[in-house]
Amino acid sequence: MSAPNRSYDPVGVAALEPQAVGEAVGQALAAIEAARDLTELKDVRRDHTGDKSALSLANREIGALPPAAKAEAGKRMGEARRSVNEALERREGDLAVERDLRVLREETIDVSMPTDRGHTGGRHPLTTMMERMSEVFLLMGYEIAEGPEAEAEWFNFDALNIGPDHPARTMQDTFFVDSAESGVVLRTQTSPIQMRALLERPLPVYVVAPGRVYRTDELDATHTPVFHQIEGLAVDEGITMAHLKGTLDHLATMMFGEGISTRLRPSYFPFTEPSAEIDVLCFLCRGESVGNLGSPCRTCGSEGWIEWGGCGMVNPRVLEAAGIDPDVYSGFAFGMGVERTLMFRHGVTDMRDMVEGDVRFTRAFGIEV
Ligand code: DAH
């Protein structure tokens, strides 16, 4: 029998000696501690735990030990590798936190710094709202009609069947130009454009008239002496109230979204018969806040509906005053407040914001040009 072949069946391997392992671990720990960032740590990990690292090479030698020495060397290597790996994890965690903090610091933006970017300005939200509403009608084939803001009393009142004794004519509501006898008023509504359109245009007439109107109200959260309305008028053969309802529902859907309809409540206006108030379903709660104390709705005050304007079938007397035969033609008309629409569509609670011209208010609507 030959002597043991020492190169294949060694009794001990230098690299697995406690001192050599201890040194390898010591070097690894020192390198880990010295790594200044995650990139450096990656190199340290490769150098000290990778395939060619001292610890891996030593580990491979375990198989060459005599069986009796294997367990002890295995334990020693296991502990060594564990302590290096744990140190790597810890350092990696610390360096990641450091990196995050550094990124946060470097990417900090001082929002209070002055900017040299100029604001191009944009149109007032009331203007864009009027356009948006008008557009719904333009797409249905309506035309835009206009009239003067300083309007003949006759167009503003008489032609609309508002007699001389009607309360709306008193000084309380109406701004007279020069004197009450001048016959000229600042129009209190866009409805005088109805008569102007009927006199100026051939039949059938389909018009919308957005515009500014005036009333002697004090400026407060819910009133303003200058505001805007949009008027609609359709006069044709065979027009019924069903057409009016369908048209208003379409406008409501286009302004507030799918499923938002209108409801008509009986009312009185001298220039329509029958007449109705238009309510629009609250687009926020969709009526679900009614009687539901647990989730009140601020937009509609838990009413479920919001008052939007007035409407009705054009009074035959108005048609007659325009020289139109009410036995052949009929029509519907409506008018609603643009400020109101903006208020509940955008949650504006104070009318003064809409007239004071503070760009901090208008800027919130973006710069639609
Ligand atoms: N002009 C009315 C107002 O200012 C609103 C109105 C009601 C307009 C009925 C209409 C209508 O066209 O048919 O209160």
mmCIF file of C-alpha atoms and ligand atoms in Angstrom:
data_model
loop_
_atom_site.group_PDB
_atom_site.id
_atom_site.type_symbol
_atom_site.label_atom_id
_atom_site.label_comp_id
_atom_site.label_asym_id
_atom_site.label_seq_id
_atom_site.Cartn_x
_atom_site.Cartn_y
_atom_site.Cartn_z
ATOM 1 C CA MET A 1 0.000 0.000 0.000
ATOM 2 C CA SER A 2 1.308 3.403 -0.804
ATOM 3 C CA ALA A 3 1.453 6.341 1.569
ATOM 4 C CA PRO A 4 -1.506 8.759 1.628
ATOM 5 C CA ASN A 5 -1.472 11.085 -1.309
ATOM 6 C CA ARG A 6 -1.265 14.425 0.540
ATOM 7 C CA SER A 7 -2.346 16.502 -2.427
ATOM 8 C CA TYR A 8 -5.692 14.634 -2.735
ATOM 9 C CA ASP A 9 -6.325 13.770 0.879
ATOM 10 C CA PRO A 10 -4.856 16.571 2.914
ATOM 11 C CA VAL A 11 -5.029 16.661 6.646
ATOM 12 C CA GLY A 12 -5.309 20.444 6.662
ATOM 13 C CA VAL A 13 -5.639 23.336 4.203
ATOM 14 C CA ALA A 14 -3.874 26.592 4.985
ATOM 15 C CA ALA A 15 -6.723 28.755 3.698
ATOM 16 C CA LEU A 16 -9.125 27.149 6.140
ATOM 17 C CA GLU A 17 -6.971 27.774 9.177
ATOM 18 C CA PRO A 18 -8.711 29.964 11.772
ATOM 19 C CA GLN A 19 -6.111 32.656 11.384
ATOM 20 C CA ALA A 20 -6.389 32.827 7.586
ATOM 21 C CA VAL A 21 -10.194 32.875 7.753
ATOM 22 C CA GLY A 22 -10.064 35.555 10.437
ATOM 23 C CA GLU A 23 -7.820 37.675 8.257
ATOM 24 C CA ALA A 24 -10.065 37.296 5.221
ATOM 25 C CA VAL A 25 -13.080 38.305 7.316
ATOM 26 C CA GLY A 26 -11.188 41.249 8.786
ATOM 27 C CA GLN A 27 -10.239 42.517 5.344
ATOM 28 C CA ALA A 28 -13.771 42.099 4.105
ATOM 29 C CA LEU A 29 -15.258 44.006 7.054
ATOM 30 C CA ALA A 30 -12.724 46.813 6.669
ATOM 31 C CA ALA A 31 -13.486 47.128 2.944
ATOM 32 C CA ILE A 32 -17.236 47.141 3.653
ATOM 33 C CA GLU A 33 -16.825 49.918 6.181
ATOM 34 C CA ALA A 34 -14.654 51.887 3.765
ATOM 35 C CA ALA A 35 -17.151 51.741 0.864
ATOM 36 C CA ARG A 36 -18.410 55.275 0.377
ATOM 37 C CA ASP A 37 -21.415 54.542 -1.782
ATOM 38 C CA LEU A 38 -23.480 51.714 -3.226
ATOM 39 C CA THR A 39 -21.300 51.434 -6.327
ATOM 40 C CA GLU A 40 -18.172 50.953 -4.260
ATOM 41 C CA LEU A 41 -20.003 48.485 -2.052
ATOM 42 C CA LYS A 42 -20.914 46.443 -5.107
ATOM 43 C CA ASP A 43 -17.214 46.030 -5.912
ATOM 44 C CA VAL A 44 -16.478 45.111 -2.297
ATOM 45 C CA ARG A 45 -19.189 42.458 -2.431
ATOM 46 C CA ARG A 46 -17.699 40.973 -5.592
ATOM 47 C CA ASP A 47 -14.123 41.050 -4.227
ATOM 48 C CA HIS A 48 -14.942 39.526 -0.838
ATOM 49 C CA THR A 49 -17.853 37.147 -1.475
ATOM 50 C CA GLY A 50 -17.592 36.493 -5.232
ATOM 51 C CA ASP A 51 -16.379 33.251 -6.788
ATOM 52 C CA LYS A 52 -12.760 34.346 -6.719
ATOM 53 C CA SER A 53 -12.785 35.830 -3.223
ATOM 54 C CA ALA A 54 -10.531 34.383 -0.510
ATOM 55 C CA LEU A 55 -13.534 33.126 1.442
ATOM 56 C CA SER A 56 -15.101 31.349 -1.545
ATOM 57 C CA LEU A 57 -11.841 29.764 -2.522
ATOM 58 C CA ALA A 58 -11.301 28.579 1.049
ATOM 59 C CA ASN A 59 -14.832 27.261 1.207
ATOM 60 C CA ARG A 60 -14.204 25.137 -1.834
ATOM 61 C CA GLU A 61 -11.352 23.420 -0.037
ATOM 62 C CA ILE A 62 -13.623 21.978 2.660
ATOM 63 C CA GLY A 63 -14.310 18.985 0.454
ATOM 64 C CA ALA A 64 -10.620 18.137 0.464
ATOM 65 C CA LEU A 65 -10.395 17.849 4.261
ATOM 66 C CA PRO A 66 -10.473 14.550 6.074
ATOM 67 C CA PRO A 67 -13.997 13.808 7.276
ATOM 68 C CA ALA A 68 -13.147 14.579 10.902
ATOM 69 C CA ALA A 69 -11.979 18.114 10.090
ATOM 70 C CA LYS A 70 -14.838 18.948 7.705
ATOM 71 C CA ALA A 71 -17.442 19.806 10.333
ATOM 72 C CA GLU A 72 -15.285 22.237 12.220
ATOM 73 C CA ALA A 73 -13.989 23.967 9.074
ATOM 74 C CA GLY A 74 -17.515 24.104 7.681
ATOM 75 C CA LYS A 75 -18.776 25.784 10.824
ATOM 76 C CA ARG A 76 -15.941 28.279 10.777
ATOM 77 C CA MET A 77 -16.545 29.144 7.126
ATOM 78 C CA GLY A 78 -20.304 29.414 7.678
ATOM 79 C CA GLU A 79 -19.819 31.893 10.493
ATOM 80 C CA ALA A 80 -17.233 33.841 8.524
ATOM 81 C CA ARG A 81 -19.451 34.142 5.468
ATOM 82 C CA ARG A 82 -22.493 35.012 7.580
ATOM 83 C CA SER A 83 -20.698 37.821 9.377
ATOM 84 C CA VAL A 84 -19.441 39.269 6.069
ATOM 85 C CA ASN A 85 -22.909 39.015 4.503
ATOM 86 C CA GLU A 86 -24.562 40.627 7.502
ATOM 87 C CA ALA A 87 -22.066 43.484 7.425
ATOM 88 C CA LEU A 88 -22.741 43.908 3.696
ATOM 89 C CA GLU A 89 -26.528 44.079 4.257
ATOM 90 C CA ARG A 90 -26.148 46.608 7.061
ATOM 91 C CA ARG A 91 -23.822 48.818 5.087
ATOM 92 C CA GLU A 92 -26.039 48.598 2.027
ATOM 93 C CA GLY A 93 -29.030 49.746 4.095
ATOM 94 C CA ASP A 94 -27.072 52.669 5.535
ATOM 95 C CA LEU A 95 -25.702 53.730 2.179
ATOM 96 C CA ALA A 96 -29.186 53.529 0.590
ATOM 97 C CA VAL A 97 -30.566 55.865 3.263
ATOM 98 C CA GLU A 98 -27.628 58.215 2.705
ATOM 99 C CA ARG A 99 -28.224 58.153 -1.032
ATOM 100 C CA ASP A 100 -31.956 58.904 -0.614
ATOM 101 C CA LEU A 101 -31.233 61.818 1.673
ATOM 102 C CA ARG A 102 -28.650 63.173 -0.724
ATOM 103 C CA VAL A 103 -31.048 62.897 -3.674
ATOM 104 C CA LEU A 104 -33.750 64.677 -1.678
ATOM 105 C CA ARG A 105 -31.313 67.417 -0.761
ATOM 106 C CA GLU A 106 -29.973 67.820 -4.270
ATOM 107 C CA GLU A 107 -33.392 67.807 -5.898
ATOM 108 C CA THR A 108 -35.012 70.245 -3.497
ATOM 109 C CA ILE A 109 -36.854 73.023 -5.280
ATOM 110 C CA ASP A 110 -37.320 76.356 -3.566
ATOM 111 C CA VAL A 111 -40.873 77.161 -4.577
ATOM 112 C CA SER A 112 -40.546 80.644 -3.129
ATOM 113 C CA MET A 113 -37.807 81.616 -5.585
ATOM 114 C CA PRO A 114 -38.847 84.394 -7.949
ATOM 115 C CA THR A 115 -39.557 83.172 -11.468
ATOM 116 C CA ASP A 116 -38.855 84.919 -14.712
ATOM 117 C CA ARG A 117 -41.637 83.071 -16.483
ATOM 118 C CA GLY A 118 -44.316 85.580 -17.485
ATOM 119 C CA HIS A 119 -48.026 84.804 -17.444
ATOM 120 C CA THR A 120 -49.565 85.129 -20.850
ATOM 121 C CA GLY A 121 -52.969 85.784 -19.340
ATOM 122 C CA GLY A 122 -56.191 84.197 -20.423
ATOM 123 C CA ARG A 123 -59.832 84.888 -20.764
ATOM 124 C CA HIS A 124 -62.132 85.198 -17.803
ATOM 125 C CA PRO A 125 -63.839 81.940 -16.785
ATOM 126 C CA LEU A 126 -67.224 83.593 -17.360
ATOM 127 C CA THR A 127 -66.277 84.268 -20.962
ATOM 128 C CA THR A 128 -65.172 80.717 -21.566
ATOM 129 C CA MET A 129 -68.283 79.438 -19.793
ATOM 130 C CA MET A 130 -70.540 81.485 -22.092
ATOM 131 C CA GLU A 131 -68.662 80.166 -25.088
ATOM 132 C CA ARG A 132 -68.908 76.615 -23.870
ATOM 133 C CA MET A 133 -72.675 76.946 -23.429
ATOM 134 C CA SER A 134 -73.084 78.687 -26.791
ATOM 135 C CA GLU A 135 -71.080 75.990 -28.506
ATOM 136 C CA VAL A 136 -73.582 73.324 -27.436
ATOM 137 C CA PHE A 137 -76.213 75.226 -29.406
ATOM 138 C CA LEU A 138 -74.009 76.096 -32.362
ATOM 139 C CA LEU A 139 -73.464 72.365 -32.823
ATOM 140 C CA MET A 140 -77.253 71.928 -32.980
ATOM 141 C CA GLY A 141 -77.516 74.535 -35.741
ATOM 142 C CA TYR A 142 -78.413 77.578 -33.646
ATOM 143 C CA GLU A 143 -76.992 81.005 -34.430
ATOM 144 C CA ILE A 144 -75.628 83.600 -32.028
ATOM 145 C CA ALA A 145 -77.826 86.680 -31.665
ATOM 146 C CA GLU A 146 -76.888 89.978 -30.083
ATOM 147 C CA GLY A 147 -78.457 93.151 -28.799
ATOM 148 C CA PRO A 148 -77.318 96.351 -27.103
ATOM 149 C CA GLU A 149 -76.645 96.557 -23.377
ATOM 150 C CA ALA A 150 -78.229 100.021 -23.275
ATOM 151 C CA GLU A 151 -81.584 98.814 -24.522
ATOM 152 C CA ALA A 152 -84.875 100.440 -25.425
ATOM 153 C CA GLU A 153 -87.376 100.007 -22.654
ATOM 154 C CA TRP A 154 -89.770 98.697 -25.269
ATOM 155 C CA PHE A 155 -87.542 95.716 -26.126
ATOM 156 C CA ASN A 156 -86.612 95.038 -22.510
ATOM 157 C CA PHE A 157 -90.201 95.147 -21.220
ATOM 158 C CA ASP A 158 -93.142 96.030 -23.492
ATOM 159 C CA ALA A 159 -92.276 93.658 -26.317
ATOM 160 C CA LEU A 160 -91.978 90.895 -23.747
ATOM 161 C CA ASN A 161 -95.483 91.486 -22.481
ATOM 162 C CA ILE A 162 -94.155 93.111 -19.312
ATOM 163 C CA GLY A 163 -96.732 95.860 -18.859
ATOM 164 C CA PRO A 164 -96.016 99.328 -17.464
ATOM 165 C CA ASP A 165 -97.188 98.230 -14.007
ATOM 166 C CA HIS A 166 -95.035 95.124 -13.807
ATOM 167 C CA PRO A 167 -92.883 95.135 -10.666
ATOM 168 C CA ALA A 168 -89.710 94.390 -12.652
ATOM 169 C CA ARG A 169 -90.004 97.830 -14.230
ATOM 170 C CA THR A 170 -89.666 99.797 -11.036
ATOM 171 C CA MET A 171 -86.533 101.734 -10.174
ATOM 172 C CA GLN A 172 -85.602 98.975 -7.742
ATOM 173 C CA ASP A 173 -84.564 96.506 -10.397
ATOM 174 C CA THR A 174 -83.737 98.651 -13.361
ATOM 175 C CA PHE A 175 -80.892 101.022 -14.112
ATOM 176 C CA PHE A 176 -82.358 103.820 -16.219
ATOM 177 C CA VAL A 177 -80.086 105.717 -18.510
ATOM 178 C CA ASP A 178 -80.283 109.458 -17.794
ATOM 179 C CA SER A 179 -83.764 109.424 -16.352
ATOM 180 C CA ALA A 180 -86.734 107.158 -15.999
ATOM 181 C CA GLU A 181 -88.248 109.056 -18.950
ATOM 182 C CA SER A 182 -85.350 108.447 -21.345
ATOM 183 C CA GLY A 183 -86.871 105.241 -22.628
ATOM 184 C CA VAL A 184 -83.435 103.601 -22.424
ATOM 185 C CA VAL A 185 -82.447 101.115 -19.725
ATOM 186 C CA LEU A 186 -79.476 98.939 -19.055
ATOM 187 C CA ARG A 187 -81.039 95.657 -20.089
ATOM 188 C CA THR A 188 -82.169 93.663 -17.060
ATOM 189 C CA GLN A 189 -82.196 90.397 -19.006
ATOM 190 C CA THR A 190 -81.091 88.932 -22.320
ATOM 191 C CA SER A 191 -84.733 88.306 -23.257
ATOM 192 C CA PRO A 192 -85.040 91.549 -25.334
ATOM 193 C CA ILE A 193 -82.774 89.819 -27.848
ATOM 194 C CA GLN A 194 -85.683 87.442 -28.471
ATOM 195 C CA MET A 195 -87.744 90.202 -30.022
ATOM 196 C CA ARG A 196 -84.760 91.652 -31.899
ATOM 197 C CA ALA A 197 -84.027 88.219 -33.385
ATOM 198 C CA LEU A 198 -87.658 87.695 -34.392
ATOM 199 C CA LEU A 199 -87.784 91.101 -36.097
ATOM 200 C CA GLU A 200 -84.409 90.780 -37.823
ATOM 201 C CA ARG A 201 -84.388 87.194 -39.013
ATOM 202 C CA PRO A 202 -86.432 85.072 -41.374
ATOM 203 C CA LEU A 203 -88.319 82.162 -39.873
ATOM 204 C CA PRO A 204 -87.586 79.630 -38.549
ATOM 205 C CA VAL A 205 -85.429 81.202 -35.833
ATOM 206 C CA TYR A 206 -83.000 79.221 -33.690
ATOM 207 C CA VAL A 207 -80.745 81.543 -31.699
ATOM 208 C CA VAL A 208 -78.789 81.744 -28.462
ATOM 209 C CA ALA A 209 -77.764 85.069 -26.983
ATOM 210 C CA PRO A 210 -75.135 85.177 -24.267
ATOM 211 C CA GLY A 211 -74.664 88.581 -22.732
ATOM 212 C CA ARG A 212 -74.211 90.985 -19.867
ATOM 213 C CA VAL A 213 -77.228 92.237 -17.920
ATOM 214 C CA TYR A 214 -77.727 94.793 -15.137
ATOM 215 C CA ARG A 215 -79.864 95.072 -12.042
ATOM 216 C CA THR A 216 -79.762 97.471 -9.111
ATOM 217 C CA ASP A 217 -78.461 94.911 -6.640
ATOM 218 C CA GLU A 218 -75.679 95.500 -4.143
ATOM 219 C CA LEU A 219 -72.563 93.390 -4.670
ATOM 220 C CA ASP A 220 -72.445 90.588 -2.135
ATOM 221 C CA ALA A 221 -71.743 86.851 -2.065
ATOM 222 C CA THR A 222 -74.887 85.985 -4.029
ATOM 223 C CA HIS A 223 -75.702 89.192 -5.963
ATOM 224 C CA THR A 224 -73.900 91.379 -8.401
ATOM 225 C CA PRO A 225 -75.328 94.403 -10.238
ATOM 226 C CA VAL A 226 -73.669 93.209 -13.459
ATOM 227 C CA PHE A 227 -74.025 89.595 -14.427
ATOM 228 C CA HIS A 228 -74.486 87.347 -17.448
ATOM 229 C CA GLN A 229 -77.290 85.314 -18.901
ATOM 230 C CA ILE A 230 -77.640 83.062 -21.885
ATOM 231 C CA GLU A 231 -80.928 83.244 -23.721
ATOM 232 C CA GLY A 232 -82.283 80.666 -26.110
ATOM 233 C CA LEU A 233 -85.114 80.971 -28.597
ATOM 234 C CA ALA A 234 -86.559 78.533 -31.116
ATOM 235 C CA VAL A 235 -89.547 79.520 -33.258
ATOM 236 C CA ASP A 236 -90.702 77.135 -35.951
ATOM 237 C CA GLU A 237 -93.763 75.207 -37.017
ATOM 238 C CA GLY A 238 -94.763 72.482 -34.584
ATOM 239 C CA ILE A 239 -92.438 73.379 -31.687
ATOM 240 C CA THR A 240 -93.641 71.830 -28.438
ATOM 241 C CA MET A 241 -92.599 71.794 -24.830
ATOM 242 C CA ALA A 242 -91.055 68.364 -25.420
ATOM 243 C CA HIS A 243 -88.510 70.035 -27.706
ATOM 244 C CA LEU A 244 -87.749 72.523 -24.935
ATOM 245 C CA LYS A 245 -87.228 69.764 -22.375
ATOM 246 C CA GLY A 246 -85.026 67.712 -24.703
ATOM 247 C CA THR A 247 -82.921 70.762 -25.534
ATOM 248 C CA LEU A 248 -82.403 71.667 -21.871
ATOM 249 C CA ASP A 249 -81.536 68.068 -20.998
ATOM 250 C CA HIS A 250 -78.954 68.058 -23.765
ATOM 251 C CA LEU A 251 -77.409 71.284 -22.464
ATOM 252 C CA ALA A 252 -77.339 69.863 -18.921
ATOM 253 C CA THR A 253 -75.579 66.706 -20.126
ATOM 254 C CA MET A 254 -73.037 68.669 -22.118
ATOM 255 C CA MET A 255 -72.298 70.992 -19.210
ATOM 256 C CA PHE A 256 -72.374 68.557 -16.298
ATOM 257 C CA GLY A 257 -71.954 65.093 -17.713
ATOM 258 C CA GLU A 258 -73.842 61.972 -18.697
ATOM 259 C CA GLY A 259 -77.043 61.306 -16.763
ATOM 260 C CA ILE A 260 -77.592 64.926 -15.676
ATOM 261 C CA SER A 261 -81.078 66.012 -16.704
ATOM 262 C CA THR A 262 -83.371 68.920 -15.924
ATOM 263 C CA ARG A 263 -86.759 69.253 -14.289
ATOM 264 C CA LEU A 264 -89.350 71.913 -14.999
ATOM 265 C CA ARG A 265 -91.398 73.529 -12.227
ATOM 266 C CA PRO A 266 -94.504 75.572 -13.096
ATOM 267 C CA SER A 267 -93.812 79.293 -12.856
ATOM 268 C CA TYR A 268 -94.792 82.582 -14.407
ATOM 269 C CA PHE A 269 -93.068 84.866 -16.882
ATOM 270 C CA PRO A 270 -95.097 87.412 -18.871
ATOM 271 C CA PHE A 271 -93.434 86.460 -22.161
ATOM 272 C CA THR A 272 -93.963 82.699 -21.975
ATOM 273 C CA GLU A 273 -97.091 80.612 -21.566
ATOM 274 C CA PRO A 274 -96.880 78.142 -19.991
ATOM 275 C CA SER A 275 -93.753 79.084 -18.033
ATOM 276 C CA ALA A 276 -91.420 77.036 -15.874
ATOM 277 C CA GLU A 277 -88.367 77.261 -13.681
ATOM 278 C CA ILE A 278 -85.504 75.043 -14.814
ATOM 279 C CA ASP A 279 -83.774 72.943 -12.191
ATOM 280 C CA VAL A 280 -80.745 70.843 -13.048
ATOM 281 C CA LEU A 281 -79.987 67.602 -11.252
ATOM 282 C CA CYS A 282 -77.080 68.136 -8.853
ATOM 283 C CA PHE A 283 -74.124 66.743 -10.760
ATOM 284 C CA LEU A 284 -72.241 66.049 -7.548
ATOM 285 C CA CYS A 285 -74.676 64.003 -5.453
ATOM 286 C CA ARG A 286 -77.111 63.254 -8.324
ATOM 287 C CA GLY A 287 -79.967 63.663 -5.880
ATOM 288 C CA GLU A 288 -78.627 61.094 -3.465
ATOM 289 C CA SER A 289 -78.150 63.581 -0.617
ATOM 290 C CA VAL A 290 -81.900 64.196 -0.380
ATOM 291 C CA GLY A 291 -83.074 63.008 3.033
ATOM 292 C CA ASN A 292 -79.645 61.445 3.569
ATOM 293 C CA LEU A 293 -78.407 63.236 6.691
ATOM 294 C CA GLY A 294 -75.256 61.114 6.755
ATOM 295 C CA SER A 295 -73.864 62.583 3.532
ATOM 296 C CA PRO A 296 -75.041 66.137 2.954
ATOM 297 C CA CYS A 297 -74.237 67.854 -0.359
ATOM 298 C CA ARG A 298 -72.796 71.369 -0.309
ATOM 299 C CA THR A 299 -73.365 71.991 -3.990
ATOM 300 C CA CYS A 300 -77.157 71.631 -3.893
ATOM 301 C CA GLY A 301 -77.697 72.065 -0.129
ATOM 302 C CA SER A 302 -79.022 68.474 -0.132
ATOM 303 C CA GLU A 303 -81.935 69.569 -2.339
ATOM 304 C CA GLY A 304 -80.863 67.237 -5.150
ATOM 305 C CA TRP A 305 -81.722 69.923 -7.719
ATOM 306 C CA ILE A 306 -80.239 73.334 -8.428
ATOM 307 C CA GLU A 307 -82.214 76.309 -9.783
ATOM 308 C CA TRP A 308 -80.806 77.181 -13.148
ATOM 309 C CA GLY A 309 -83.115 79.556 -14.979
ATOM 310 C CA GLY A 310 -86.517 80.209 -16.505
ATOM 311 C CA CYS A 311 -88.212 78.969 -19.646
ATOM 312 C CA GLY A 312 -91.476 78.358 -21.378
ATOM 313 C CA MET A 313 -93.399 78.392 -24.636
ATOM 314 C CA VAL A 314 -93.169 81.796 -26.295
ATOM 315 C CA ASN A 315 -96.339 83.721 -25.428
ATOM 316 C CA PRO A 316 -98.484 84.156 -28.581
ATOM 317 C CA ARG A 317 -98.658 87.865 -27.753
ATOM 318 C CA VAL A 318 -94.877 88.085 -28.196
ATOM 319 C CA LEU A 319 -95.133 86.320 -31.555
ATOM 320 C CA GLU A 320 -97.926 88.678 -32.604
ATOM 321 C CA ALA A 321 -95.880 91.734 -31.569
ATOM 322 C CA ALA A 322 -93.184 90.448 -33.951
ATOM 323 C CA GLY A 323 -95.727 90.004 -36.749
ATOM 324 C CA ILE A 324 -95.679 86.204 -36.583
ATOM 325 C CA ASP A 325 -98.882 84.181 -36.870
ATOM 326 C CA PRO A 326 -99.170 82.155 -33.633
ATOM 327 C CA ASP A 327 -101.573 79.757 -35.354
ATOM 328 C CA VAL A 328 -98.791 78.649 -37.699
ATOM 329 C CA TYR A 329 -95.702 79.111 -35.563
ATOM 330 C CA SER A 330 -94.867 78.278 -31.984
ATOM 331 C CA GLY A 331 -91.666 78.490 -30.031
ATOM 332 C CA PHE A 332 -89.816 77.939 -26.818
ATOM 333 C CA ALA A 333 -87.475 80.224 -24.934
ATOM 334 C CA PHE A 334 -85.204 79.918 -21.961
ATOM 335 C CA GLY A 335 -82.692 81.961 -20.041
ATOM 336 C CA MET A 336 -80.203 81.025 -17.388
ATOM 337 C CA GLY A 337 -77.518 82.687 -15.308
ATOM 338 C CA VAL A 338 -73.949 82.132 -16.439
ATOM 339 C CA GLU A 339 -72.535 83.043 -12.990
ATOM 340 C CA ARG A 340 -74.817 80.456 -11.401
ATOM 341 C CA THR A 341 -73.606 77.843 -13.861
ATOM 342 C CA LEU A 342 -69.978 78.677 -13.135
ATOM 343 C CA MET A 343 -70.672 78.669 -9.397
ATOM 344 C CA PHE A 344 -72.080 75.221 -9.148
ATOM 345 C CA ARG A 345 -69.998 73.694 -11.918
ATOM 346 C CA HIS A 346 -66.780 74.832 -10.215
ATOM 347 C CA GLY A 347 -67.778 75.163 -6.559
ATOM 348 C CA VAL A 348 -67.408 78.960 -6.487
ATOM 349 C CA THR A 349 -69.175 80.173 -3.359
ATOM 350 C CA ASP A 350 -68.721 83.943 -3.545
ATOM 351 C CA MET A 351 -69.871 85.964 -6.558
ATOM 352 C CA ARG A 352 -67.416 88.728 -5.733
ATOM 353 C CA ASP A 353 -64.573 86.430 -6.809
ATOM 354 C CA MET A 354 -66.009 86.521 -10.316
ATOM 355 C CA VAL A 355 -66.083 90.291 -10.643
ATOM 356 C CA GLU A 356 -63.088 91.533 -8.724
ATOM 357 C CA GLY A 357 -60.565 90.432 -11.330
ATOM 358 C CA ASP A 358 -58.063 88.919 -8.911
ATOM 359 C CA VAL A 359 -55.837 86.717 -11.060
ATOM 360 C CA ARG A 360 -55.403 84.282 -8.182
ATOM 361 C CA PHE A 361 -59.037 83.319 -8.792
ATOM 362 C CA THR A 362 -59.009 83.262 -12.575
ATOM 363 C CA ARG A 363 -55.670 81.458 -12.790
ATOM 364 C CA ALA A 364 -57.238 78.437 -11.099
ATOM 365 C CA PHE A 365 -59.291 77.942 -14.266
ATOM 366 C CA GLY A 366 -56.174 77.653 -16.365
ATOM 367 C CA ILE A 367 -55.331 79.929 -19.222
ATOM 368 C CA GLU A 368 -57.820 79.035 -21.899
ATOM 369 C CA VAL A 369 -57.277 81.470 -24.725
HETATM 370 N N1 DAH B 1 -85.429 86.655 -18.442
HETATM 371 C C1 DAH B 1 -85.785 85.877 -17.291
HETATM 372 C C2 DAH B 1 -85.077 86.425 -16.054
HETATM 373 O O1 DAH B 1 -84.155 87.166 -16.189
HETATM 374 C C3 DAH B 1 -85.411 84.434 -17.479
HETATM 375 C C4 DAH B 1 -86.239 83.769 -18.537
HETATM 376 C C5 DAH B 1 -87.403 83.159 -18.198
HETATM 377 C C6 DAH B 1 -85.858 83.789 -19.861
HETATM 378 C C7 DAH B 1 -88.208 82.546 -19.110
HETATM 379 C C8 DAH B 1 -86.650 83.161 -20.826
HETATM 380 C C9 DAH B 1 -87.819 82.539 -20.431
HETATM 381 O O2 DAH B 1 -86.344 83.127 -22.109
HETATM 382 O O3 DAH B 1 -88.600 81.941 -21.388
HETATM 383 O O4 DAH B 1 -85.437 86.073 -14.966
#
